[in-house]
Structures are given as C-alpha cells and as structure tokens.
C-alpha cells in the first residue's frame, strides 16, 4: 500500500526521506522519522471503506462535499424552518401566555434545542457518514440509525401530501375560487363572504375546535389541526366548503376510504417528481435549489407583513399576539408545550441534521453553524407570528368578531382562514399565489432533509450496490413513497394522514434523542467527543456543553417524555373518534422506529465473539473503521487518542520503532508489524 502524507508534512525534510514498500501478507506499514517517532497510518481495511482516494489537497471524500458552505447553511435553515413555524407557533404563543410564553420557549432552546443540534451536527461532520453507518462509534446502538431513517421515511410519505395540497391551491389561486358560494361543490349551507352576511347573528368562523397533532417534521414542531366551523353546525364558510368538499372530499371516517382523488394524486405525483429532480444528484443539486427555496419564504413573509400591518385591525391582532399573561407560566402544560415545540422545531433525532453535516468539510466551523441555525429557526417562528396575527386582526375587524373567535392553527389556518383573508384583499390572486408558493417552498426544504436522510443512509450502508446507482435508487424510492402516499389522497385520506402523524414520532424521537445522548456522552465518552470537536474547530467547546450533554438535556428529555405520556390521548380528528383497530395500527407505526433498537443490539451481540461480557464490551467499543473520512484527519485522530481515549478504547495495531523485535522487520525506515500480535498503545501515536 502506498502511504499518503498530510500536506502539512510535505515540507518536513525528515518526512521527505520516508519511503514506502509493498509488504508481505500479514504485515502493515507505519512511518518512522529519524527521531524514532512512530506515526500510525490507517490499515488497508480502513481505507477501503472510509478513506477517499482523492487527493488531500481538495479536502473531499468519495461521498462528496457541499459545493459551498452556504449550500449547507441554507439547507439546514430550510430544513429547520418548517410548516410548524408558520401555522403552529403563533397560535401556541397566543394560547400559552403571549409574550410570557417566550420565557420557557427560549429557555428550552438553550438547554435542549441547541445542545441536541450542536451534538448531531458535530457527530455527522466528524465521521462523514449517514445515520446508519455512523454507529461504528458504538455498534450496540446501530438500531438508533434505523429508527431515525424509519421516522423520516414515514413522515416523508404524508408530508408530501401536505405539499400536494399547496400545489392544488396554487393552481386554483388564479381566480380564488374559494371566495364564492356558487360553485359545484358548495351546499345550501354555504355562507358568503361579504361583511354583512359573513357571520349571521355575529357567529364565529371558528368556534367548535378540533385538534390533531401534526408532529412536525424536520423542523419540526407539533402542529394541531384546528378546523372550526361557525356556531351553527350546519353553516360553513365558502373557504371551508372548498377545503372539505373540493380538496378533501372528506368521508365519514377511516373505515370509508372511498376513491382516490385524482387531482390530488396528480399533485402528489408532481410533488414527488420535484423532489426527485432536486435530489437526483444528492447535495450537488439540492444545494443549489435551496438558494431559492430557503430564501424566498422570507421575501414573501416580509411582503405579507408589510401588507398586513397596513390593513385595518392589524395592530389589534399583533398586540393580542404578544400581550403577556404571566399567570399562565404557573401551568405545567405551558412549559411542556414550550419544550415540545422546541424539540420538534430544531429537528434533532430525525437524522437529517446528521446527514447534512456529514457532507461538510472536516474543518468547517460547526460551532458557529449550530448556534446560528436554531436562533434563525426560532426568530422565524416569532416573526411569522406578526404576519399571521396582522391578518387575523384584519379578519376580526372585517367580520366584527373578537380575535379569539377568528384565531386558528394548522391546516385550519393555512387552508381555511388565511385563504379566506387573502380573498378579501385587492389583488387577491397575487397574495394567494405568494402565500401558497411560500408554503410549498417551506415544505419542500423540510422534505429535502428527511428524504436525503433515507437515501444517504442506505447508500452509505450498501455502497458497492447503490453508490453508482444513486439516481436510480432515488427514483425508485420516490415512486414507492408516492404509492404509499395514495391512501392519504382518498376520500378518507385525512383520517389516514392524521393517524400517521399522531403516532409516527411522538415517543420515538424522545427515546432516540435520549439514547443518542447516553451513547455519545457516557459510552463513547464526553471528553473524547470534546477532543473530536476540537480537531475540527481547533478549540475545545466550553464546559456548558458538557453539562448539557451529560445532565441537563437528558434530564429535560426525560421530563418531556413523562409529560407526553401523561398527557397522551388516543388519536382523534374534529369530533371523529377512531375505531380501536386503527389505534392499534397507530401504535404499530409508533413501534416501527423503536423495535429496531433492541433487535439490532441483539444481532450485534450475537455477531461478536467470546463470553457475554466480552461481547458486550466489544459492541460498546468503536470499530477499527471509526474516525474521520480523510487519511490526514484520521492520523490526527489517532494521535489524539494518546491524550484522550474513548471510555471503551477501540482496537488498534501496534506501531514499532527502529528497535523492533525479532518478529518485526525494519527496512530503510519502514517498519513492518505482524497484525496478529498487534495492539497499538497510546504512547506509540506521539
């Protein structure tokens, strides 16, 4: 094997005198300088799987890197800022104390959101591997990677259905057909939108609440569906009838799936086709799309805010949004909701942050990115609240109702209330188009992150089969998920979507995050992980992160998991109660991402050799292939093991000096060591 040298070492006269030789079977090479200092080189089995054959000068491994660092940054921002930021947070803020809600919200950002985001981003960047293969750090926990991929895969299926809805509304925004009651889908109970007859007897558009959890994706916040009707149960607004009878063709329950809604099936196919076009070349193609998809929503939000604050009643809505009600902070539920919102919003444990960071260059300033992206995410949520409540205030002014009666969240806000509001504006087709194209862009970015997680995971796990066939594999996976999403566009599709959303990620994300923290902080070792980060950013993280990763964040997740268990209710949608068989199906969906964790742990133990204790220790040790992707960084990593090793040190080969034993051969400064007798000590790395 020919030994490659680090660029930093090229100028050293002593290193220039080093030669390499082809060695007999059973021997491995090490570089020995004239000062008799041995430097370990990666063994052949390492380089075949994780070390790139590209030159060290370009700093890329065979998986590829982001074309520009801004590609990565915008991709992460686009992934983290999801639909929950627009249609969930503003309502949650108003409901949980207005401005006072920002206290627990920002607190949990600091103690839970940022630490998880920083850990996953550092983890992925250091190893340059996908969410399955990266568990070479501790094979016993490989099931966590499969759990991440399964969660992202399930959510991808129904998340693209929401994107399909936005495409359907974009198509119909040219004439704002939901503004009138004289369409084929309208009933005799439709209420016109003129101010005089909008709400007979001053009734409310949104009175009877129904809520269902959209465990948001990638960005990721719990989102409650709140579609409310006027107090007279038989009366509906034209926008609500368009949503129920034109878009959904909603049946009576999940037992009655009915026919596929072919217009929605078409928009779902278009949505998946767009995902394929943007991801067919992986990050090389998606990294360019995000320059538009991640920035355009902010342009639209600014335009909507400027238009919103100029409308009558807008400031009443904004004041209502931020007016603090400090007494609500005494409620345990408010703190639980804040923690849950942050947890899902930053997108940890889905595998997407880890995957996107794995395409970074080793020396990228991961600390800077991990601080900025969660802050931008939360700032976007707060800013979106101003946009939403300026429109809600206008709606209250127009209809003569209080803001409490008009406010909504989830699809009820996005597909009923907001379309109704923009239909009252001059140039309503323009504002409708901008609003829904913004939702499309926001949803697409989150979809990119989750879907790339699934693709990269399997390509990294089976590189010989899939690496050269990645575009084909992407196309096949897109088509399979399109087929799996078809039940969500039937007449009973909303019930199916609600069931998948309710159970897909509620418990499993918490469990995966907790085990991930335990694995890295307590099994791999927090000091060793600190050293890994130091190798990348050239300085150690502060003590605060050690406290968070070892104690504060795990404790917060345990409390949050307890809160969710205590407050968990069986799935429901509006006034509809799901049958028992469907609830059983929901729990099966929930367990899909949990079951691989113990199963893969047992498999790894069975594959190991020795007594049970020896097998367990072997599965807790990093494998020989664990470490950075590029050879120059692997050398630095192996040198650093003399300073800080993992809690269960990985097995390495013995590197001999010029005074090698009789079982070793030293020819012209190149020592050869028999691997059967090899055990690399930490001192030999310096």
XYZ file of C-alpha atoms in Angstrom, residues 125-383:
259
model
C -19.354 16.255 10.365
C -16.653 14.349 12.244
C -17.448 10.922 10.776
C -18.799 11.946 7.329
C -21.264 9.053 7.404
C -25.020 8.581 7.172
C -27.304 7.846 10.149
C -26.921 4.043 9.940
C -23.235 3.615 9.132
C -22.155 6.263 11.626
C -22.854 3.921 14.528
C -19.430 2.415 14.072
C -18.883 4.632 17.102
C -20.840 2.065 19.144
C -22.287 -0.910 17.211
C -24.670 -1.797 20.039
C -26.681 1.347 19.205
C -26.889 0.833 15.445
C -30.653 0.451 15.767
C -30.856 4.176 16.509
C -29.818 4.846 12.917
C -32.565 2.628 11.536
C -35.037 4.312 13.874
C -34.083 7.737 12.514
C -34.470 6.572 8.930
C -37.852 4.935 9.600
C -39.229 8.072 11.271
C -38.043 10.276 8.411
C -39.428 7.819 5.861
C -42.889 7.655 7.443
C -43.114 11.422 7.752
C -41.900 11.878 4.158
C -44.903 9.867 2.960
C -47.572 12.130 4.425
C -45.574 15.378 4.438
C -45.545 15.353 0.658
C -49.338 15.076 0.763
C -49.400 18.469 2.510
C -47.119 19.807 -0.232
C -49.575 18.351 -2.763
C -52.364 20.355 -1.104
C -50.370 23.546 -1.542
C -49.871 22.756 -5.237
C -53.605 22.274 -5.590
C -54.257 25.687 -4.008
C -51.565 27.292 -6.157
C -53.396 26.041 -9.248
C -56.711 27.466 -8.039
C -55.288 30.760 -6.799
C -55.562 32.389 -10.231
C -59.288 33.038 -9.681
C -59.584 32.432 -5.882
C -62.464 30.010 -6.376
C -62.921 29.509 -2.623
C -64.254 33.075 -2.255
C -67.787 32.360 -3.515
C -70.683 30.011 -2.826
C -71.819 29.420 -6.432
C -69.504 26.522 -7.253
C -70.420 22.895 -7.880
C -69.070 21.750 -4.503
C -70.959 24.338 -2.419
C -74.021 23.390 -0.387
C -77.088 25.325 0.618
C -75.412 25.992 3.983
C -72.534 27.965 2.435
C -72.077 31.475 3.858
C -70.945 34.229 1.512
C -68.028 36.411 2.475
C -69.499 39.859 2.285
C -69.139 41.696 5.597
C -72.876 41.989 6.062
C -73.645 38.300 5.695
C -70.330 36.698 6.570
C -71.477 35.675 10.028
C -75.196 35.722 10.626
C -76.063 36.694 14.188
C -72.412 37.560 14.792
C -71.389 33.900 14.929
C -67.799 32.793 14.642
C -65.954 31.189 11.813
C -64.002 29.179 14.332
C -65.965 28.018 17.311
C -66.012 24.257 17.555
C -62.406 23.263 17.912
C -60.944 20.059 16.720
C -57.386 19.258 17.288
C -54.995 16.694 15.947
C -51.293 16.547 16.328
C -49.123 17.208 13.307
C -45.813 16.081 14.788
C -43.850 18.344 12.610
C -41.265 17.382 10.582
C -37.937 18.169 10.253
C -38.359 21.490 11.652
C -40.258 20.450 13.308
C -42.920 21.159 15.730
C -46.086 19.602 16.953
C -48.888 21.055 14.875
C -52.516 20.861 15.867
C -55.149 20.797 13.218
C -57.829 23.267 14.162
C -60.660 23.429 11.708
C -63.573 25.174 13.296
C -66.953 25.928 11.968
C -69.483 28.613 12.657
C -71.527 28.167 15.796
C -74.458 26.914 13.813
C -73.105 23.491 12.965
C -74.881 23.405 9.625
C -73.321 26.657 8.382
C -69.892 26.776 6.736
C -67.872 29.480 5.025
C -67.075 29.167 1.340
C -63.370 28.615 2.044
C -64.193 25.802 4.474
C -66.513 24.129 1.967
C -63.790 24.355 -0.678
C -61.390 22.633 1.744
C -63.811 19.896 2.812
C -65.789 19.202 -0.354
C -63.432 20.114 -3.190
C -59.933 19.392 -1.862
C -60.543 16.526 0.559
C -63.950 15.127 -0.459
C -63.923 14.038 3.162
C -65.745 10.816 4.048
C -67.377 9.904 7.351
C -64.368 8.076 8.781
C -61.252 5.968 8.273
C -63.463 2.938 7.629
C -64.647 4.617 4.432
C -61.523 5.401 2.421
C -63.539 5.745 -0.763
C -61.999 6.593 -4.106
C -58.655 8.187 -4.862
C -58.987 11.920 -5.536
C -57.197 12.003 -8.865
C -56.472 15.774 -8.880
C -54.694 15.331 -5.542
C -52.988 12.171 -6.801
C -51.660 14.208 -9.721
C -50.335 16.992 -7.482
C -48.801 14.328 -5.217
C -47.018 12.818 -8.225
C -45.790 16.295 -9.242
C -44.544 16.897 -5.699
C -42.529 13.670 -5.728
C -41.233 14.427 -9.210
C -39.967 17.801 -7.988
C -38.276 16.082 -5.034
C -36.586 13.646 -7.431
C -35.374 16.424 -9.750
C -33.895 18.314 -6.830
C -32.241 15.296 -5.178
C -31.221 13.100 -8.124
C -27.617 14.271 -7.766
C -27.791 14.479 -3.994
C -26.439 17.591 -2.334
C -24.901 18.793 -5.593
C -28.389 19.518 -6.939
C -30.361 20.240 -3.763
C -27.620 22.593 -2.582
C -28.415 24.894 -5.498
C -32.208 24.713 -5.138
C -32.115 25.977 -1.551
C -30.773 29.337 -2.689
C -34.333 29.954 -3.851
C -36.445 27.654 -1.680
C -34.823 28.702 1.625
C -34.726 32.454 0.965
C -37.941 33.028 -0.983
C -40.235 32.354 2.028
C -38.586 35.228 3.887
C -39.236 37.562 0.967
C -42.903 36.536 0.964
C -43.200 36.835 4.747
C -41.824 40.375 4.599
C -44.261 41.277 1.798
C -47.173 39.766 3.708
C -46.182 41.607 6.871
C -45.927 44.949 5.086
C -49.325 44.362 3.530
C -50.755 43.017 6.777
C -49.817 45.938 9.036
C -51.422 48.381 6.600
C -54.808 46.665 6.962
C -57.426 47.910 9.437
C -57.385 45.984 12.704
C -53.901 44.536 12.119
C -52.310 46.157 15.151
C -55.020 44.799 17.411
C -54.040 41.319 16.267
C -50.318 41.932 16.872
C -50.931 43.347 20.366
C -53.146 40.367 21.120
C -50.354 38.036 19.935
C -47.665 39.417 22.248
C -49.615 40.669 25.276
C -48.033 38.789 28.213
C -50.223 36.816 30.576
C -47.689 35.909 33.237
C -50.089 33.866 35.356
C -50.108 31.138 32.672
C -46.447 30.393 33.409
C -47.666 28.658 36.559
C -49.216 25.972 34.343
C -47.124 22.846 33.816
C -48.765 22.378 30.421
C -47.380 25.691 29.128
C -43.836 24.601 29.950
C -44.452 21.193 28.419
C -45.804 22.757 25.232
C -42.778 25.073 25.008
C -40.343 22.174 25.400
C -42.231 20.057 22.872
C -42.312 22.897 20.345
C -38.556 23.461 20.637
C -37.778 19.761 20.490
C -39.605 19.215 17.231
C -38.693 22.599 15.813
C -34.910 22.117 15.734
C -35.275 18.750 14.000
C -32.966 16.656 16.183
C -33.079 12.825 16.092
C -34.633 12.720 12.626
C -31.207 12.017 11.107
C -31.408 14.975 8.716
C -29.079 17.298 10.659
C -26.566 14.480 10.992
C -26.849 13.631 7.294
C -26.431 17.179 6.007
C -23.475 17.794 8.334
C -21.810 14.601 7.083
C -21.185 16.316 3.731
C -19.284 19.171 5.373
C -15.551 19.523 5.132
C -13.814 18.383 8.290
C -12.613 21.866 9.257
C -15.980 23.605 8.874
C -16.874 25.795 11.851
C -19.629 23.530 13.114
C -19.973 25.512 16.346
C -20.926 28.701 14.510
C -23.487 26.922 12.330
C -25.004 25.027 15.262
C -25.586 28.287 17.130
C -26.956 30.352 14.255
C -29.420 27.898 12.711
C -31.577 27.256 15.838
C -31.629 31.003 16.535
C -32.776 31.730 12.965
C -35.384 28.992 13.303
C -36.881 30.456 16.485
C -36.673 34.020 15.184
C -38.614 32.912 12.097
C -41.353 31.464 14.304
C -41.696 34.730 16.209
C -41.613 36.790 13.018
